[in-house]
Tab-separated table of C-alpha atoms in Angstrom:
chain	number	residue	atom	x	y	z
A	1	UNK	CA	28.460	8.176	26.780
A	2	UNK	CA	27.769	7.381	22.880
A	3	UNK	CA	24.690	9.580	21.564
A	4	UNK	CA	23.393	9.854	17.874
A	5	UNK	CA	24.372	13.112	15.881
A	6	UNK	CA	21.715	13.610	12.882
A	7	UNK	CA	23.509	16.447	12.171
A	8	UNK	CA	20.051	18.287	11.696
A	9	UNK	CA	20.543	21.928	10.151
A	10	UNK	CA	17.489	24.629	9.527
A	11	UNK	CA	15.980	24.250	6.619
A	12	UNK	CA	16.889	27.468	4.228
A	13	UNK	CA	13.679	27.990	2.921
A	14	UNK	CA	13.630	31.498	0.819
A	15	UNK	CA	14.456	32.401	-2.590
A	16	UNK	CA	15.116	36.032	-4.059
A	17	UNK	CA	13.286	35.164	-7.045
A	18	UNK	CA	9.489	36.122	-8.357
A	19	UNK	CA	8.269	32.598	-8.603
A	20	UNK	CA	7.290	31.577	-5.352
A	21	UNK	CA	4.834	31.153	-3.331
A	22	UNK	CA	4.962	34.223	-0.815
A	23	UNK	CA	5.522	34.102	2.627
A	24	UNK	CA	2.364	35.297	4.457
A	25	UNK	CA	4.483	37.962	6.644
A	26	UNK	CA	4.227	41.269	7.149
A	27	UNK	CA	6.517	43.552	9.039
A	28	UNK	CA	5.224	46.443	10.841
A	29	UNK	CA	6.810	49.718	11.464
A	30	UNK	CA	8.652	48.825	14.654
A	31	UNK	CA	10.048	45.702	13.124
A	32	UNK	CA	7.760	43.128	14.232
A	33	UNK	CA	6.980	40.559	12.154
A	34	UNK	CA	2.829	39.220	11.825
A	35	UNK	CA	1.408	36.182	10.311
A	36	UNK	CA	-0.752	37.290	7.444
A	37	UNK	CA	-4.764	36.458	8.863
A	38	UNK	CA	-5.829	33.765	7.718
A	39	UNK	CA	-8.761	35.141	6.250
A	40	UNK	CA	-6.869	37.198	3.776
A	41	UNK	CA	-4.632	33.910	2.720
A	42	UNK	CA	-3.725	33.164	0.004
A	43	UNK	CA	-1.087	35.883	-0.328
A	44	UNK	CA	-0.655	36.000	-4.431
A	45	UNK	CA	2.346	37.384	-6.654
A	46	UNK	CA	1.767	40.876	-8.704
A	47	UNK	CA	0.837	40.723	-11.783
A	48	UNK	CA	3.858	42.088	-13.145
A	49	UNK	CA	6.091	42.031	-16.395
A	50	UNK	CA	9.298	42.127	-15.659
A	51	UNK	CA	11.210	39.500	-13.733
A	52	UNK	CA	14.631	41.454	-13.538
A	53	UNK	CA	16.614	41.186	-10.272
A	54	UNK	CA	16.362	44.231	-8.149
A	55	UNK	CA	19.788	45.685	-7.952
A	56	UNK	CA	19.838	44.873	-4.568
A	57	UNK	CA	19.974	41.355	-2.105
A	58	UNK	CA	16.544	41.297	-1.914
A	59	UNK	CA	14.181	39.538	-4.590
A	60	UNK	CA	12.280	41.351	-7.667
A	61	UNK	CA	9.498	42.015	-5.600
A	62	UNK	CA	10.879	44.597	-3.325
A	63	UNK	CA	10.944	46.703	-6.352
A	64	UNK	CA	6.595	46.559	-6.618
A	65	UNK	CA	5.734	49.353	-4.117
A	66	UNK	CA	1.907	49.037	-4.363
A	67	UNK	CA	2.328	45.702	-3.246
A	68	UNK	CA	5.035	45.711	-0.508
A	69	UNK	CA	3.574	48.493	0.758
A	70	UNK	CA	0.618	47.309	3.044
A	71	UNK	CA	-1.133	47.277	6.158
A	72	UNK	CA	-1.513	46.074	9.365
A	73	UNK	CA	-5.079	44.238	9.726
A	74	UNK	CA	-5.110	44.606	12.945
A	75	UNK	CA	-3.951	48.091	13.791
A	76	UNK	CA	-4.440	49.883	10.418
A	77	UNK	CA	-0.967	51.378	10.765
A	78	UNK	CA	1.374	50.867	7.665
A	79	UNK	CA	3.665	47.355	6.986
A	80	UNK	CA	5.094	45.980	4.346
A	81	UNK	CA	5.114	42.039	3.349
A	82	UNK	CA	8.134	39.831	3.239
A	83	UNK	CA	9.965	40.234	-0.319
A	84	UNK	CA	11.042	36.676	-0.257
A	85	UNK	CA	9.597	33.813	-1.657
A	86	UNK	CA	9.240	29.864	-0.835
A	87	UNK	CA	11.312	27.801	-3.088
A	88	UNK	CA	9.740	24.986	-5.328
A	89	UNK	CA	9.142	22.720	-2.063
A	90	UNK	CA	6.408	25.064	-1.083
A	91	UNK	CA	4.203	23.015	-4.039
A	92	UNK	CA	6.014	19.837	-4.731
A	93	UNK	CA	5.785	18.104	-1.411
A	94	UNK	CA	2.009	17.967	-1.180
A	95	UNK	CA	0.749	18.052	-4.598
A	96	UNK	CA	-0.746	14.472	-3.966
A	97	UNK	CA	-3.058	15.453	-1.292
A	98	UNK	CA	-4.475	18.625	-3.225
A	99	UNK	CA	-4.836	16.359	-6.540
A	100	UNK	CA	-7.596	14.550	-4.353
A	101	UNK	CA	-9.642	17.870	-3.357
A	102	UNK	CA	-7.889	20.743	-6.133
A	103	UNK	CA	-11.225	23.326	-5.672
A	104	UNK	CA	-11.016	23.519	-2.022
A	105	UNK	CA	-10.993	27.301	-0.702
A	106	UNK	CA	-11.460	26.167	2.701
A	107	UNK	CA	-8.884	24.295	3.717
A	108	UNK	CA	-5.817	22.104	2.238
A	109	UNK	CA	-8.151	18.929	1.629
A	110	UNK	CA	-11.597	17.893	2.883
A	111	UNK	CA	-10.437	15.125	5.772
A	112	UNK	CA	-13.457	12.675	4.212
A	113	UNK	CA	-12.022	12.988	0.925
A	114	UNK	CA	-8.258	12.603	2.178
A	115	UNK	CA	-9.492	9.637	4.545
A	116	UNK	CA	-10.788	8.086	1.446
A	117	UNK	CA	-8.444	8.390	-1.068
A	118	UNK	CA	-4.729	8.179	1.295
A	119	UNK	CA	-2.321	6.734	1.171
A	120	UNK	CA	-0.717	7.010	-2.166
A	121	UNK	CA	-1.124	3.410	-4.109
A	122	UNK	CA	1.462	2.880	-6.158
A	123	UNK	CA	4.311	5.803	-6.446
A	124	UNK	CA	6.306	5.732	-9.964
A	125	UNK	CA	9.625	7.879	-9.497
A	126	UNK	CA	13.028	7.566	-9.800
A	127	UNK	CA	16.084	6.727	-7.553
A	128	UNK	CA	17.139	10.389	-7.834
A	129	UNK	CA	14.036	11.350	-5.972
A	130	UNK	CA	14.957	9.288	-2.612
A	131	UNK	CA	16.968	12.263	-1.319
A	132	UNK	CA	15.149	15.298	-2.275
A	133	UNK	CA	11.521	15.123	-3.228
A	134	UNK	CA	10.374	11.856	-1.493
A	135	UNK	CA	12.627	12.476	1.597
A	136	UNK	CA	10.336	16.133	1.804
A	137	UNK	CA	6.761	15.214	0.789
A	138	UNK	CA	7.258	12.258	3.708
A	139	UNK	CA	8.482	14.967	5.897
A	140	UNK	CA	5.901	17.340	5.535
A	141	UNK	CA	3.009	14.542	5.634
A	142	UNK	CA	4.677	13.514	9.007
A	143	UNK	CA	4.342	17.358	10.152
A	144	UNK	CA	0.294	17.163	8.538
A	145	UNK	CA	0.135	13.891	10.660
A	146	UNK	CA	0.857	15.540	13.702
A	147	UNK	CA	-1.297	18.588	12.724
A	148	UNK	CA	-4.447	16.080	12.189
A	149	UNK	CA	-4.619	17.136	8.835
A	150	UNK	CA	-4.262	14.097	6.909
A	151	UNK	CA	-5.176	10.269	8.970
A	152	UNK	CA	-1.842	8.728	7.497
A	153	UNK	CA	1.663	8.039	9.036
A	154	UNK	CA	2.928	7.603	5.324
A	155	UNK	CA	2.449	8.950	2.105
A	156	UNK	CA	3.375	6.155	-0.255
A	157	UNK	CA	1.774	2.641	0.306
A	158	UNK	CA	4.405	1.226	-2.728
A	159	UNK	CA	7.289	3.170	-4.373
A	160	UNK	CA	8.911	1.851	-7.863
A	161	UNK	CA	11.967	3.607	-9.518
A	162	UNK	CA	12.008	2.895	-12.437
A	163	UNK	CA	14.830	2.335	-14.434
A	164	UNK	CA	15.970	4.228	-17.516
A	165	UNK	CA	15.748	3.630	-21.312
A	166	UNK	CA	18.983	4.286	-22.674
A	167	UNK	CA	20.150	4.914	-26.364
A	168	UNK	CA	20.369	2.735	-28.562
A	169	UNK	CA	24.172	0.524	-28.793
A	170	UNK	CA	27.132	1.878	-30.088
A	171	UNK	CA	29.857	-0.065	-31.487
A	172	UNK	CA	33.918	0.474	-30.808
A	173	UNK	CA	36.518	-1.333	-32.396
A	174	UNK	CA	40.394	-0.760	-31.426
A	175	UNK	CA	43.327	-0.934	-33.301
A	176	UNK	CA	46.785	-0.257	-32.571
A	177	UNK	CA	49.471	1.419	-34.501
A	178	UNK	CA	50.000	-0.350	-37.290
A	179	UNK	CA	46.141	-0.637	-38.282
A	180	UNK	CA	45.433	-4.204	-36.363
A	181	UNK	CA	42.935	-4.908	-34.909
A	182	UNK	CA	42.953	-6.146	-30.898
A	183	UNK	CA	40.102	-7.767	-29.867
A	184	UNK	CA	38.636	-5.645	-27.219
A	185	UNK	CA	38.471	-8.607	-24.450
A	186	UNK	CA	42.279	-7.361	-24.548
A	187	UNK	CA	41.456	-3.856	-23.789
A	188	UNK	CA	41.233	-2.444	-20.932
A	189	UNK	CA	41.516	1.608	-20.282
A	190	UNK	CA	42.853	2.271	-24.183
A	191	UNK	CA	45.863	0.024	-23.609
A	192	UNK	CA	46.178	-3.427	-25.380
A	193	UNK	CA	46.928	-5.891	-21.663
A	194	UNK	CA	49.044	-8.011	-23.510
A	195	UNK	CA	51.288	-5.534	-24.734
A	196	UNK	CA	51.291	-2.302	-22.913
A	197	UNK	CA	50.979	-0.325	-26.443
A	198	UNK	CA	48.038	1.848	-26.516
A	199	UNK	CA	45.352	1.529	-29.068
A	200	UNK	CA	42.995	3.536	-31.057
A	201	UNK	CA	39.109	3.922	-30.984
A	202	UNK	CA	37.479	3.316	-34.596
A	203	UNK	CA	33.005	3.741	-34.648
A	204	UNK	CA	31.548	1.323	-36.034
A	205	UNK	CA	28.227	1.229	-37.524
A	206	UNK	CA	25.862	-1.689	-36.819
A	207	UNK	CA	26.105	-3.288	-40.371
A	208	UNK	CA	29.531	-3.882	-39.424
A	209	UNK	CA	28.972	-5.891	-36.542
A	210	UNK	CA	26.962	-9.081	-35.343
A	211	UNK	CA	26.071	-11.002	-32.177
A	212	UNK	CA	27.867	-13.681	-31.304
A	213	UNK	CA	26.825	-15.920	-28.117
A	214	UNK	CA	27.027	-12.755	-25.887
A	215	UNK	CA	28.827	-10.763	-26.788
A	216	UNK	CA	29.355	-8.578	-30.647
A	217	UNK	CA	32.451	-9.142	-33.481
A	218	UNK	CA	33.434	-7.837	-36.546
A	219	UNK	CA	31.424	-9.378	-39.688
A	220	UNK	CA	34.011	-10.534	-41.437
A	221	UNK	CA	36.840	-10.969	-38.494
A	222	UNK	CA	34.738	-12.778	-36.402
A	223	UNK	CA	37.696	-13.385	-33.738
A	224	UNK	CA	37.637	-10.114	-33.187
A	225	UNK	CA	35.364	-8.679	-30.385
A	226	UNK	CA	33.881	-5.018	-30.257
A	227	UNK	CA	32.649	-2.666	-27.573
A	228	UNK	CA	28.853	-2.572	-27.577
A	229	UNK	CA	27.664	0.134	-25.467
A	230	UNK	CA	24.753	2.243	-24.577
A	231	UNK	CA	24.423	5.165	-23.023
A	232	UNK	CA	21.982	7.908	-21.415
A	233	UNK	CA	19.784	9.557	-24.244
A	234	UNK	CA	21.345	13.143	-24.252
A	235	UNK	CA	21.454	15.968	-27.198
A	236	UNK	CA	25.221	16.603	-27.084
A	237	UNK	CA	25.711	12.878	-27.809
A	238	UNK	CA	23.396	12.600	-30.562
A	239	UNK	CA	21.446	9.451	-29.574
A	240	UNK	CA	17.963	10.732	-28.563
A	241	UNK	CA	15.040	8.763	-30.248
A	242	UNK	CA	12.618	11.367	-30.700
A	243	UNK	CA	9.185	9.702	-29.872
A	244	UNK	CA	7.390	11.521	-32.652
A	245	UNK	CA	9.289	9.653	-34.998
A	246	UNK	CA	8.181	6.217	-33.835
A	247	UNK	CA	4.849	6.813	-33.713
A	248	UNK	CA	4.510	8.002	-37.209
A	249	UNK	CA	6.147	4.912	-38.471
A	250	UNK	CA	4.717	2.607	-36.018
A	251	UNK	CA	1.632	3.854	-34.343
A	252	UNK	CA	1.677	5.247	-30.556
A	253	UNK	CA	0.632	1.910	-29.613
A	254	UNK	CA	3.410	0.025	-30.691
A	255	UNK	CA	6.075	2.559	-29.426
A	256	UNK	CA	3.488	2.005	-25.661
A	257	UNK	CA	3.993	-1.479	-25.790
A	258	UNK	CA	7.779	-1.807	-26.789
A	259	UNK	CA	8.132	0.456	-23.845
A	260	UNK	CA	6.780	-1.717	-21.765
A	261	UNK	CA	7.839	-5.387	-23.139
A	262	UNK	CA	11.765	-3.943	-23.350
A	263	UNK	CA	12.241	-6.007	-19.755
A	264	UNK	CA	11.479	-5.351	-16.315
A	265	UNK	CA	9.842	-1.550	-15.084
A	266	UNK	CA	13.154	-1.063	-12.639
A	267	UNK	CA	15.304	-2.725	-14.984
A	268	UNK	CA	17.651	-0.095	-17.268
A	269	UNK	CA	17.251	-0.741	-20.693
A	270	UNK	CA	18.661	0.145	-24.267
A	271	UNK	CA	16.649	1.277	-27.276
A	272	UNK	CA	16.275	-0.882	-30.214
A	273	UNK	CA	14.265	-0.193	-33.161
A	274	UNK	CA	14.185	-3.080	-34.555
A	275	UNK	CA	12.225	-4.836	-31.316
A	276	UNK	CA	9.713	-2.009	-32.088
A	277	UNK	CA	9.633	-3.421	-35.394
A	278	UNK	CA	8.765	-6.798	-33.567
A	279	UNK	CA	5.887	-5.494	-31.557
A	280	UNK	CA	4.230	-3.858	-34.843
A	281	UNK	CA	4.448	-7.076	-36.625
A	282	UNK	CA	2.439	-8.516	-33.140
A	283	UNK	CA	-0.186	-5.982	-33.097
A	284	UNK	CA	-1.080	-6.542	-37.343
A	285	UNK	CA	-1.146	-10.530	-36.584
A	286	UNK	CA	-3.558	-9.877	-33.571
A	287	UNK	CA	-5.304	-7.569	-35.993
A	288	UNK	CA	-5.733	-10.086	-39.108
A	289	UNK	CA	-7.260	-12.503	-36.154
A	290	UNK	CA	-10.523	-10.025	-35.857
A	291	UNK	CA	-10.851	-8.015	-39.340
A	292	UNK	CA	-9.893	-9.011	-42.942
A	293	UNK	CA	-7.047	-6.793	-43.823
A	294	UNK	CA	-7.905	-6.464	-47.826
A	295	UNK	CA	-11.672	-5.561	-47.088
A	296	UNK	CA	-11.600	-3.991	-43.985
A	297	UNK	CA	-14.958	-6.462	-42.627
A	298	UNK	CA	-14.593	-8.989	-40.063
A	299	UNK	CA	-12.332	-11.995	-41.148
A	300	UNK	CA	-13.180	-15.092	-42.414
A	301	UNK	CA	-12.588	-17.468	-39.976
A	302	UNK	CA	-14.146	-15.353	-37.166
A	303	UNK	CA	-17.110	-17.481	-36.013
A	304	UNK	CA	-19.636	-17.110	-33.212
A	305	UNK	CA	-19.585	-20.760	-32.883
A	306	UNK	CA	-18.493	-22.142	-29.512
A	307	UNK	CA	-14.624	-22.511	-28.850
A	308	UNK	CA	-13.124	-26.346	-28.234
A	309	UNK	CA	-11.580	-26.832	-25.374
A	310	UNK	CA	-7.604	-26.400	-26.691
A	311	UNK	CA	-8.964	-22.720	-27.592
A	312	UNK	CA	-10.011	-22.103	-23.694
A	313	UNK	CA	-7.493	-23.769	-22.343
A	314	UNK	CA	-5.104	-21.302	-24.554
A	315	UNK	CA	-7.696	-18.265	-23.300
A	316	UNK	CA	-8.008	-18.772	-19.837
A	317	UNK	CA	-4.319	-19.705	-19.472
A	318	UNK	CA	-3.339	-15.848	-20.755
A	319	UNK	CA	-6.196	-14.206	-18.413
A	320	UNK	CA	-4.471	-15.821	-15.899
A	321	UNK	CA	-1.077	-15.212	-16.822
A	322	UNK	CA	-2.164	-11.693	-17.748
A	323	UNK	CA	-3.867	-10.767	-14.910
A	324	UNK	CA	-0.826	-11.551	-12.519
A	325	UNK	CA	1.786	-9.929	-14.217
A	326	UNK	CA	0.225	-6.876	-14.147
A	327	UNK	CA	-1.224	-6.802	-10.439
A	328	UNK	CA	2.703	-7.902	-10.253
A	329	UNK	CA	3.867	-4.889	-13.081
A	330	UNK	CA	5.280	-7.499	-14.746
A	331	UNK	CA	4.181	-6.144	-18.183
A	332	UNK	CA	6.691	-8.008	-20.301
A	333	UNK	CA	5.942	-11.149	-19.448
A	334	UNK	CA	2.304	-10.645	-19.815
A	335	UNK	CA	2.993	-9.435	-23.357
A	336	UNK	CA	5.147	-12.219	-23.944
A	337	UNK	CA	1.942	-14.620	-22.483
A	338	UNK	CA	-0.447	-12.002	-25.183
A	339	UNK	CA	2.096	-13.046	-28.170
A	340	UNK	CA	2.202	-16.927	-27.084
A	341	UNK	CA	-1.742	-16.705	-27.301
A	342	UNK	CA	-1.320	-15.152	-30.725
A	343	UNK	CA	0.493	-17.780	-32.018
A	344	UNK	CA	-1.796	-20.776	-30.957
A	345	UNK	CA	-4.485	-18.840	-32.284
A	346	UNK	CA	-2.899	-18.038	-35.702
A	347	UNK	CA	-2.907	-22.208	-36.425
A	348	UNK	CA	-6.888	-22.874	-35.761
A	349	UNK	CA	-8.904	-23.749	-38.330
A	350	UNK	CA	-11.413	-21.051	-37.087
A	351	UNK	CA	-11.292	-18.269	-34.370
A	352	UNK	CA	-14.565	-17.677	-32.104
A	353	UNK	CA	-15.535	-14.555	-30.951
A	354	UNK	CA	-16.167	-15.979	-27.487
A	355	UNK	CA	-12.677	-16.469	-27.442
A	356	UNK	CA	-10.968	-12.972	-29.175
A	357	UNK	CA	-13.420	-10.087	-27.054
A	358	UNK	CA	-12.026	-11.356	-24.218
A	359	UNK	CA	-8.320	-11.484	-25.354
A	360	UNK	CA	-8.938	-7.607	-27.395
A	361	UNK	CA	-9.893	-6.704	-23.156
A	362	UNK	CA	-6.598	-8.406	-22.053
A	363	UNK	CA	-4.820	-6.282	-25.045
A	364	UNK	CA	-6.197	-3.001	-24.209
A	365	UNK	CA	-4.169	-1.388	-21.756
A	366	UNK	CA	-0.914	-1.888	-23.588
A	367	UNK	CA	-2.737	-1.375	-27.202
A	368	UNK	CA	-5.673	1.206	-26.393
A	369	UNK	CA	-5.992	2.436	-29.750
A	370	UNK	CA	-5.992	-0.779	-31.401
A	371	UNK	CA	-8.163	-2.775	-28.973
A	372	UNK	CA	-10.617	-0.175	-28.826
A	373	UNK	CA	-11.262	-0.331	-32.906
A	374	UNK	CA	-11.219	-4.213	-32.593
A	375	UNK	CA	-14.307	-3.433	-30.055
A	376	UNK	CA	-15.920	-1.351	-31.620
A	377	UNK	CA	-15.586	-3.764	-35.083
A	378	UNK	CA	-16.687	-6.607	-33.159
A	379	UNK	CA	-20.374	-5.073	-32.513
A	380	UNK	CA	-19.896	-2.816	-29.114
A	381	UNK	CA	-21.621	0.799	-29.434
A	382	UNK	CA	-19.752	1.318	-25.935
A	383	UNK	CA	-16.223	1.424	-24.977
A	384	UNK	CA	-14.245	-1.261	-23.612
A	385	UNK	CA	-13.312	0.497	-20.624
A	386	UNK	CA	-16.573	0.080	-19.121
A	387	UNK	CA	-16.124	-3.794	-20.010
A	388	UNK	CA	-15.577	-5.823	-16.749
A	389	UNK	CA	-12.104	-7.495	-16.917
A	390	UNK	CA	-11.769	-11.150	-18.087
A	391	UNK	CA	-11.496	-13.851	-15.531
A	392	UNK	CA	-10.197	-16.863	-15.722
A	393	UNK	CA	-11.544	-20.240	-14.449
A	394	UNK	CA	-9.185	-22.649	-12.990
A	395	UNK	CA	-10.958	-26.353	-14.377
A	396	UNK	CA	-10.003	-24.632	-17.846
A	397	UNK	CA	-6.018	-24.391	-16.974
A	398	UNK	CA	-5.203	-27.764	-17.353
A	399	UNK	CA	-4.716	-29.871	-20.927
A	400	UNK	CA	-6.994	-32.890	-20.911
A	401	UNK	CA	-5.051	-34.230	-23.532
A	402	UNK	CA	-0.752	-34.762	-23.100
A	403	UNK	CA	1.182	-36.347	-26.422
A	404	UNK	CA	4.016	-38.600	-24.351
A	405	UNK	CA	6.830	-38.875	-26.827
């Protein structure tokens, strides 16, 4: 008969190590082992300063006497706890549920609060949390489940992994061993196909190449194709972009909304400066809409006068297109819909403010920092996070005018 093997093994839950949460165990004199009460929980670590192994199997803190040695609450007689400690599990696979009630000293989380605020909305991770942390923290909800501790089967209403920003490209070029150049479609695993030789790497900086169609050749050998690569941001390999760096050339809101208009959340991507360079140039044109850059006062062709229709249309079309993408976390292409708007609105003859306060709203969660000085500029003593969010209103979508060619 066919069965199922999970292949299920006991969970090895201890750690010889101080940091820990401590098992609540004590073991009496005639080796029986007792559950802490629960009125003396939590069982806390010594305050200690050293952190050196004992000498011994067991874990640092069989070397702190006045705290091993204990006693029994219920007889009096003499115990000592368990030396052990819980590994990082212990905390990791139900931070979520004390986030929602963190000054508790009663129990793990108040079940109106918990019925409240579970499950989980949105969970942002990574793929390399499937098999550890998110494979636990569903586990142990399951076991609070069952407990009627928490009113949830699951944790996580919607996970997203998202993917990884890489460095930024590096160029190869090969040449074999008389100096020539092979084109590296001919390449494959340091050995030219067409002739079995094997050929060297040479690094190229970016001056020395240039897209072509899709794929990157030498400047001036254009029939010659290079290796464009990127690859995880690491020290050794000398291609982290240190965040600091970008936002003291660029702002921190242009290095937040790169991030986010680079291409899809679960989508790997590589780093390129010169995009961030694009977004900055964005943000200063959406800036020169609101306040004159020379005097620092609102600009010119700001009006309060009341928007045409074309200007609406162009409006409501973005809080539209807005709005989706980012119930959808579609962020790029509700950038891309932000810069489109930009554009049209860089060709009118004037700009009403009926038209930018609501597009500075649709700006400010990629742009914060910006959007909240265009507020303020534009007359509001409060912040635009207690604004309510633009809506859009579907007569205004469509063009009342089409140009047939």
């Amino acid at each position: 008969e066919r069965t199922v093997n999970y292949q299920l093994q006991d969970w090895l839950f201890s750690r010889q190590r101080y940091w820990g949460e401590p098992f609540p165990i004590i073991f009496t004199e005639d080796g029986e082992d007792k559950p802490v009460p629960e009125e003396e929980l939590p069982v806390t670590l010594p305050d200690i300063d050293t952190f050196e192994p004992s000498g011994t199997p067991e874990g640092p803190l069989a070397t702190i006497e006045d705290w091993v040695n204990t006693t029994d609450p219920e007889t009096g007689e003499s115990a000592t706890r368990e030396t052990n400690t819980m590994p990082q599990w212990a905390g990791s696979c139900w931070y979520y549920l004390r986030f929602i009630d963190p000054d508790n000293d009663e129990q793990l989380v108040d079940p109106e609060k918990e019925e409240y605020w579970m499950p989980v909305d949105l969970y942002v991770g990574g793929s390399e949390h499937a098999v550890l942390h998110l494979l636990y923290a569903r586990f142990w909800h399951k076991v609070l489940y069952d407990a009627d501790v928490v009113s949830t089967k699951e944790p996580f209403q919607t996970l997203v992994h998202q993917g990884i920003i890489l460095g930024e490209k590096e160029y190869t070029a090969f040449h074999n061993a008389d100096g020539q150049y092979v084109s590296a479609e001919h390449v494959e695993d340091g050995v030219d196909e067409r002739t079995g030789e094997k050929v060297e790497r040479e690094e190229l900086d970016e001056d020395d190449v240039e897209k072509n169609g899709d794929v990157f050749v030498l400047k001036d050998r254009p029939e010659i194709q290079v290796n464009a690569q990127s690859h995880k941001m690491s020290k050794s390999r000398g291609n982290v972009v240190n965040p600091d760096n970008v936002v003291d050339e660029y702002g921190a809101d242009a290095l937040r909304m790169y991030e986010m208009f680079m291409g899809p959340l679960e989508q790997t991507k590589a780093w390129d400066t010169d995009d961030v360079e694009g977004v900055f140039r964005f943000l200063n044109r959406a800036w020169r809409l609101i306040v004159d850059e020379e005097s620092g006062d609102l600009a010119d062709d700001l009006t309060d006068a009341d928007p045409d229709r074309e200007q609406l249309r162009e409006l409501h079309q973005t809080i539209k297109k807005v709005t989706e993408d980012i119930e959808e976390r579609a962020f790029n292409t509700a950038i891309a819909a932000m810069m489109e708007f930009v554009n049209a609105a860089n060709k009118w003859d004037t700009v009403p403010r009926q038209i930018m306060e609501p597009f500075v709203l649709l700006l400010s969660p990629f742009a914060p920092h910006l959007s909240e000085e265009l507020w303020a500029r534009l007359g509001h003593d409060e912040s635009l996070a207690y604004a309510d969010w633009p809506e859009y209103e579907e007569a205004l979508l469509r063009r009342e005018v089409v140009e047939m060619p």
